mmCIF file with all atom_site columns, C-alpha atoms in Angstrom:
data_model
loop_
_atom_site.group_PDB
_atom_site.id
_atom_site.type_symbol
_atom_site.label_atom_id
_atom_site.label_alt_id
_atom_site.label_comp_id
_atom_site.label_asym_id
_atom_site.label_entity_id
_atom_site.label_seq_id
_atom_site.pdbx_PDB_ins_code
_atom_site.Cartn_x
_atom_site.Cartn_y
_atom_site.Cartn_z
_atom_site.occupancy
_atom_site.B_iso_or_equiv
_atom_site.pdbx_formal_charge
_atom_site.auth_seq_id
_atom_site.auth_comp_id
_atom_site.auth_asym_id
_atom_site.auth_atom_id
_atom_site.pdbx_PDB_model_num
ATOM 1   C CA . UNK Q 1 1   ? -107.786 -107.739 -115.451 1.00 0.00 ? 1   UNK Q CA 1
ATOM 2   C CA . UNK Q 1 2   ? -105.772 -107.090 -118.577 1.00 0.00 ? 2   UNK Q CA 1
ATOM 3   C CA . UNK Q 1 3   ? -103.228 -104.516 -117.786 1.00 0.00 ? 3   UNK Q CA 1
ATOM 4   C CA . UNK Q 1 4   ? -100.452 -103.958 -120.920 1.00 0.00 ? 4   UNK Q CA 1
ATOM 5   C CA . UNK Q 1 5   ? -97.779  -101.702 -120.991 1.00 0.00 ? 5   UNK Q CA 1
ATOM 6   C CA . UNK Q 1 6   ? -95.774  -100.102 -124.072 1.00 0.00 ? 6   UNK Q CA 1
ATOM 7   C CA . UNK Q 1 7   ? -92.574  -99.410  -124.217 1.00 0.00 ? 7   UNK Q CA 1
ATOM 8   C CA . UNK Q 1 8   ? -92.548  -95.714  -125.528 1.00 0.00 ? 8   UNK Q CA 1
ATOM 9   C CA . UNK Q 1 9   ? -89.076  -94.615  -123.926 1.00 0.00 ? 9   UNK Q CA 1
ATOM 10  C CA . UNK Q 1 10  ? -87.261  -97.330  -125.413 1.00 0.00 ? 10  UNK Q CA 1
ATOM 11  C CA . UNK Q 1 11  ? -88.679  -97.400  -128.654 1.00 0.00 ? 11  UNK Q CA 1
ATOM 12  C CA . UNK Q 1 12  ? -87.963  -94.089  -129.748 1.00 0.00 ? 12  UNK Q CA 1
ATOM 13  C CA . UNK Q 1 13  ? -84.273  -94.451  -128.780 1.00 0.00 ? 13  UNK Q CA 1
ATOM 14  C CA . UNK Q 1 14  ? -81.709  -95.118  -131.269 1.00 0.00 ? 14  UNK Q CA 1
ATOM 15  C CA . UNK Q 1 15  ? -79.211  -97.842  -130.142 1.00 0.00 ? 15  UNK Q CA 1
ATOM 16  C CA . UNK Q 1 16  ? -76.131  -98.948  -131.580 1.00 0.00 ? 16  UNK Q CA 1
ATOM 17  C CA . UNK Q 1 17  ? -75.202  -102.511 -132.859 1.00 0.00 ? 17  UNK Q CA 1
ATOM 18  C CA . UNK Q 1 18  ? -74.551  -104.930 -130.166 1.00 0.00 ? 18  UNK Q CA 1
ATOM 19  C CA . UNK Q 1 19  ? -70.615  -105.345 -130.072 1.00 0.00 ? 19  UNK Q CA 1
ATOM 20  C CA . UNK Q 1 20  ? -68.251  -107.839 -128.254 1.00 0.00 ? 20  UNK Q CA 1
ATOM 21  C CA . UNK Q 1 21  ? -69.264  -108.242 -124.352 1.00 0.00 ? 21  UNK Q CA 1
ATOM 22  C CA . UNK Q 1 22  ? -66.703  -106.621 -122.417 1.00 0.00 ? 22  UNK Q CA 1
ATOM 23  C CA . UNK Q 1 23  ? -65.438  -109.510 -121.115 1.00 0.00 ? 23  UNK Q CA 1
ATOM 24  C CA . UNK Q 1 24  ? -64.710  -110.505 -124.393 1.00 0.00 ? 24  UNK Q CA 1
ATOM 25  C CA . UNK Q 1 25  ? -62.303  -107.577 -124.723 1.00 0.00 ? 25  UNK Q CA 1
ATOM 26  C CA . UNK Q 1 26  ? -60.854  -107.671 -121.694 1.00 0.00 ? 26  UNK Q CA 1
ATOM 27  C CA . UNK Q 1 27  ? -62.542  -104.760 -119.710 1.00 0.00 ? 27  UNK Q CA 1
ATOM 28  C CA . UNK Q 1 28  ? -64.256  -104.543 -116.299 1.00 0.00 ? 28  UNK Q CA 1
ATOM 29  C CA . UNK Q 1 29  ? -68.361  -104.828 -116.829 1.00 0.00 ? 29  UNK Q CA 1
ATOM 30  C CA . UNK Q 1 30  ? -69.898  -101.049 -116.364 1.00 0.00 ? 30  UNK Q CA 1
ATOM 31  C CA . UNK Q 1 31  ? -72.997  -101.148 -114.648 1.00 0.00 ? 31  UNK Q CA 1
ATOM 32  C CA . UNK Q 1 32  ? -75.962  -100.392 -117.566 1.00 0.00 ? 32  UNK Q CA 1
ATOM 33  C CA . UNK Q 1 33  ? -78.595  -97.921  -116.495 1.00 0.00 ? 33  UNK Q CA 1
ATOM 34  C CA . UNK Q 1 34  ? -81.929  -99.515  -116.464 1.00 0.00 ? 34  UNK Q CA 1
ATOM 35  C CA . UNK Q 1 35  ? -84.897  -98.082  -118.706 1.00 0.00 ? 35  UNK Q CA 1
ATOM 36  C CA . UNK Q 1 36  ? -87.290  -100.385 -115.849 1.00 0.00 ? 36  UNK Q CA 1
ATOM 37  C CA . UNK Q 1 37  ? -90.949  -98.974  -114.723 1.00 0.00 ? 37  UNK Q CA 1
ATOM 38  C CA . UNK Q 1 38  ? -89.672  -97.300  -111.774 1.00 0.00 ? 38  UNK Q CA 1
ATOM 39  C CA . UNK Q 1 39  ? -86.983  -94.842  -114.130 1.00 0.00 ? 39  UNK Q CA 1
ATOM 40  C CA . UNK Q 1 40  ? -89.985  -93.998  -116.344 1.00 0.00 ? 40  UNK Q CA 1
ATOM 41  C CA . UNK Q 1 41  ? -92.260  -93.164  -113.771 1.00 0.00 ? 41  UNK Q CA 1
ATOM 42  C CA . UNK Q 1 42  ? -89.478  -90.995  -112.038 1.00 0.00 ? 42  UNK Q CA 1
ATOM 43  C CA . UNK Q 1 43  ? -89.367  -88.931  -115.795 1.00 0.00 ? 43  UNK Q CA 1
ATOM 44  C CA . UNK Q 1 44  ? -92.789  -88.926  -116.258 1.00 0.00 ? 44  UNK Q CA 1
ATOM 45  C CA . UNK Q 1 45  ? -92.783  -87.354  -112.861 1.00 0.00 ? 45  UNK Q CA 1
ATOM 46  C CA . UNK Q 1 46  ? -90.317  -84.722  -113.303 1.00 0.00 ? 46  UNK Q CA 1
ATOM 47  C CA . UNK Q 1 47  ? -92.164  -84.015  -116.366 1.00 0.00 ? 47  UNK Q CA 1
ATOM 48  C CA . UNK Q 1 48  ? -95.481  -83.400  -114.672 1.00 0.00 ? 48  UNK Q CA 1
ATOM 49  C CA . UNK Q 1 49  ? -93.850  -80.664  -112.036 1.00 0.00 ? 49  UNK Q CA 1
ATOM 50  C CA . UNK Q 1 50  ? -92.074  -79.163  -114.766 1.00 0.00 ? 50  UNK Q CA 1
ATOM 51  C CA . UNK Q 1 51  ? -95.304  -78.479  -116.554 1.00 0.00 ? 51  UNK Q CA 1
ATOM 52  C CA . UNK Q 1 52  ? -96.812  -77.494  -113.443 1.00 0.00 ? 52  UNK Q CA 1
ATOM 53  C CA . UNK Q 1 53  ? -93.772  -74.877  -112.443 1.00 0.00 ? 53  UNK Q CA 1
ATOM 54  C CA . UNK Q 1 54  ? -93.924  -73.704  -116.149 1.00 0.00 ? 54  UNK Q CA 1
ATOM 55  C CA . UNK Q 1 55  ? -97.676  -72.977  -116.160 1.00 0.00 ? 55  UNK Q CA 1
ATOM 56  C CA . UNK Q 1 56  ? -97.567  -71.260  -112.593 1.00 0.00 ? 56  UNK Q CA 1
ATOM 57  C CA . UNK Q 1 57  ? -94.697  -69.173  -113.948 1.00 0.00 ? 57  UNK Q CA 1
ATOM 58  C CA . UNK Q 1 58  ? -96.896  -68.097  -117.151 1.00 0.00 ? 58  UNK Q CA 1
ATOM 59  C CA . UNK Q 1 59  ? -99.749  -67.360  -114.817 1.00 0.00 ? 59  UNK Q CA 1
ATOM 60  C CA . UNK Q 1 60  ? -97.435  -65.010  -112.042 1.00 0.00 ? 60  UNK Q CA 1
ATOM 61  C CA . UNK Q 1 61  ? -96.164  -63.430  -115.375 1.00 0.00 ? 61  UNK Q CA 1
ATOM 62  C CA . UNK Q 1 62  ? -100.371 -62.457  -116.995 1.00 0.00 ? 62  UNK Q CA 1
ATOM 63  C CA . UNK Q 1 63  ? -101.496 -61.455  -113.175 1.00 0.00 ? 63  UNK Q CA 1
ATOM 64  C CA . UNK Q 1 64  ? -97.895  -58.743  -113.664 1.00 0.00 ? 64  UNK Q CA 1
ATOM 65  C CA . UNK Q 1 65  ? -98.852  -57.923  -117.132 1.00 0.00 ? 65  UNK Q CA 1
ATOM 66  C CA . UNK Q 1 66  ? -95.998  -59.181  -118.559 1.00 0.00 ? 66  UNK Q CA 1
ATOM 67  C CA . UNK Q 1 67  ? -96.566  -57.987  -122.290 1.00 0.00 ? 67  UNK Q CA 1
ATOM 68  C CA . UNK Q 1 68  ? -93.894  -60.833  -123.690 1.00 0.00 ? 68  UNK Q CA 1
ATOM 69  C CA . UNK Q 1 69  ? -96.664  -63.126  -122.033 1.00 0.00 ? 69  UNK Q CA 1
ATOM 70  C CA . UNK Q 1 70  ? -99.631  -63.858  -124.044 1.00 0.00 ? 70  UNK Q CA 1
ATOM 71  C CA . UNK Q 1 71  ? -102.944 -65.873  -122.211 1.00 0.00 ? 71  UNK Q CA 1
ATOM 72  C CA . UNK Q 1 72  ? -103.281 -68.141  -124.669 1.00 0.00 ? 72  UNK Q CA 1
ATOM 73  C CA . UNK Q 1 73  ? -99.760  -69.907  -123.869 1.00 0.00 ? 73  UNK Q CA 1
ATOM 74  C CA . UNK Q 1 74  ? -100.509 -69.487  -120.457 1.00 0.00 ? 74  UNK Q CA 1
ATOM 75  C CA . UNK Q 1 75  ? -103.977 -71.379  -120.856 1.00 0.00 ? 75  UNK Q CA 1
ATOM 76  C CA . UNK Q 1 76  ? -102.230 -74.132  -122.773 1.00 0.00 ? 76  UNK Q CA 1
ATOM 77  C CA . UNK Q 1 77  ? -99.588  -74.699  -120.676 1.00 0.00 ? 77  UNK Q CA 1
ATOM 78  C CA . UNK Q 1 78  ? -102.197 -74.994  -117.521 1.00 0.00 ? 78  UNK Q CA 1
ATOM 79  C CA . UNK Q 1 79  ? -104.429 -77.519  -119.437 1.00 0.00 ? 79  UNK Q CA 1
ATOM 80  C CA . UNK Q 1 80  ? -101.582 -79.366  -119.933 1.00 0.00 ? 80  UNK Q CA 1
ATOM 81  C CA . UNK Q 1 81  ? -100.342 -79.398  -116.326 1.00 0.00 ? 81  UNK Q CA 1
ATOM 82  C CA . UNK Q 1 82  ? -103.930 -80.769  -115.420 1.00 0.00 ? 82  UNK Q CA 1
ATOM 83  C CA . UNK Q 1 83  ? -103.759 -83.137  -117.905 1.00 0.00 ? 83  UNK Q CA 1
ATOM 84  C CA . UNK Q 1 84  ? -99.981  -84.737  -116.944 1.00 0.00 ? 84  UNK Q CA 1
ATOM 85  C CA . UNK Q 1 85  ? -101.780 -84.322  -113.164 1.00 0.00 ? 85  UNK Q CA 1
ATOM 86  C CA . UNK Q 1 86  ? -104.983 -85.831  -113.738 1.00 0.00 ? 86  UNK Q CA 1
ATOM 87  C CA . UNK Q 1 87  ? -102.719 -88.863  -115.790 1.00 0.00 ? 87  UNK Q CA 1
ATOM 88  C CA . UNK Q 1 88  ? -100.450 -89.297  -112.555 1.00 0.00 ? 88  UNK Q CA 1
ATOM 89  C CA . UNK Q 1 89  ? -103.654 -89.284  -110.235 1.00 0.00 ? 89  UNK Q CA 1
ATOM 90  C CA . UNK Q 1 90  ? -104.784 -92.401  -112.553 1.00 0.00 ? 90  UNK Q CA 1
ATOM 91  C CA . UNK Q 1 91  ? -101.661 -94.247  -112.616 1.00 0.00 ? 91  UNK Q CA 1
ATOM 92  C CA . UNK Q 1 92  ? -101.188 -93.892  -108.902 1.00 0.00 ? 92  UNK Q CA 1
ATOM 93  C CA . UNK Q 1 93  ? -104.711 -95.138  -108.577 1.00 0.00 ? 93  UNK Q CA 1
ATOM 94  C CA . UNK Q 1 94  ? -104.359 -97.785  -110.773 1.00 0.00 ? 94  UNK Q CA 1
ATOM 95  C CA . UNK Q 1 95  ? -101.291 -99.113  -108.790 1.00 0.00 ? 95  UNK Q CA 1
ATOM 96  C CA . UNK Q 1 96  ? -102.374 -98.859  -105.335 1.00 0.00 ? 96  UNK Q CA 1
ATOM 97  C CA . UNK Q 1 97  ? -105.448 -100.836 -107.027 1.00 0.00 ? 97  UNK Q CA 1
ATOM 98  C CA . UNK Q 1 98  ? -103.180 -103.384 -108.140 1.00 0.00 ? 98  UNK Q CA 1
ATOM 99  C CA . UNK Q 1 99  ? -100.920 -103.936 -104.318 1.00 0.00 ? 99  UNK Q CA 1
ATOM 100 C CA . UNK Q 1 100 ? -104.579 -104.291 -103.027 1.00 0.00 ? 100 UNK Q CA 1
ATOM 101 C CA . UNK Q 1 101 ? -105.446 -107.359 -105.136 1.00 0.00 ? 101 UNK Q CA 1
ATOM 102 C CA . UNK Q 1 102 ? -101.890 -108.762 -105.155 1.00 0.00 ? 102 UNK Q CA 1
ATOM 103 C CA . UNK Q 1 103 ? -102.165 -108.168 -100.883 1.00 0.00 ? 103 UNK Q CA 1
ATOM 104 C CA . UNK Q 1 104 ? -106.004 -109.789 -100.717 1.00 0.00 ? 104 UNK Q CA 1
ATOM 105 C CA . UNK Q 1 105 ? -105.107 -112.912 -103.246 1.00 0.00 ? 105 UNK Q CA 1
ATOM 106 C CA . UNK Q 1 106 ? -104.839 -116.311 -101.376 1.00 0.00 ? 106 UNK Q CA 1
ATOM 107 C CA . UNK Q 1 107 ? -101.243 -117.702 -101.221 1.00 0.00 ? 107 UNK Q CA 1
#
């Protein structure tokens, strides 16, 4: 099984030059937050019921004839609710998938 991730949160992040360690200058370490699987999962998360609030918002507003409201947003914004959905479904899949062959392998 060849399983590869990109990194496509931390690539399109500007960071700064690396300065002195704060130990070097004298000051307490801050605790870094991580940009690990588990915080992009969270965002891609929160991304996927945004969408999904968003679309079912569009959709309350065409059934009450909003006229600032037009169906073709509304469509777009569903399909891509079902898409973000349909993505998390496969991911979720994928990774119970992967605890059952880590749990079944021979120690």
């Amino acid at each position: 099984m060849d399983l590869r991730l990109t990194p496509s949160i931390g690539s399109t992040i500007a960071r700064p030059a690396p300065a002195a360690s704060p130990a070097a200058r004298g000051v307490a370490a801050e605790p870094k937050e991580q940009a690990g699987f588990s915080t992009a999962l969270k965002s891609a998360l929160v991304s996927v019921s945004g969408a999904q609030g968003e679309s079912g918002r569009l959709s309350r507003e065409v059934q009450l004839e909003n006229p600032q409201v037009s169906l073709e947003e509304t469509m777009v914004a569903i399909q891509k609710a079902q898409i973000g959905f349909q993505a998390t479904l496969h991911v979720r899949n994928r990774m119970v998938q992967a605890y059952t062959d880590i749990m079944n392998m021979q120690v």
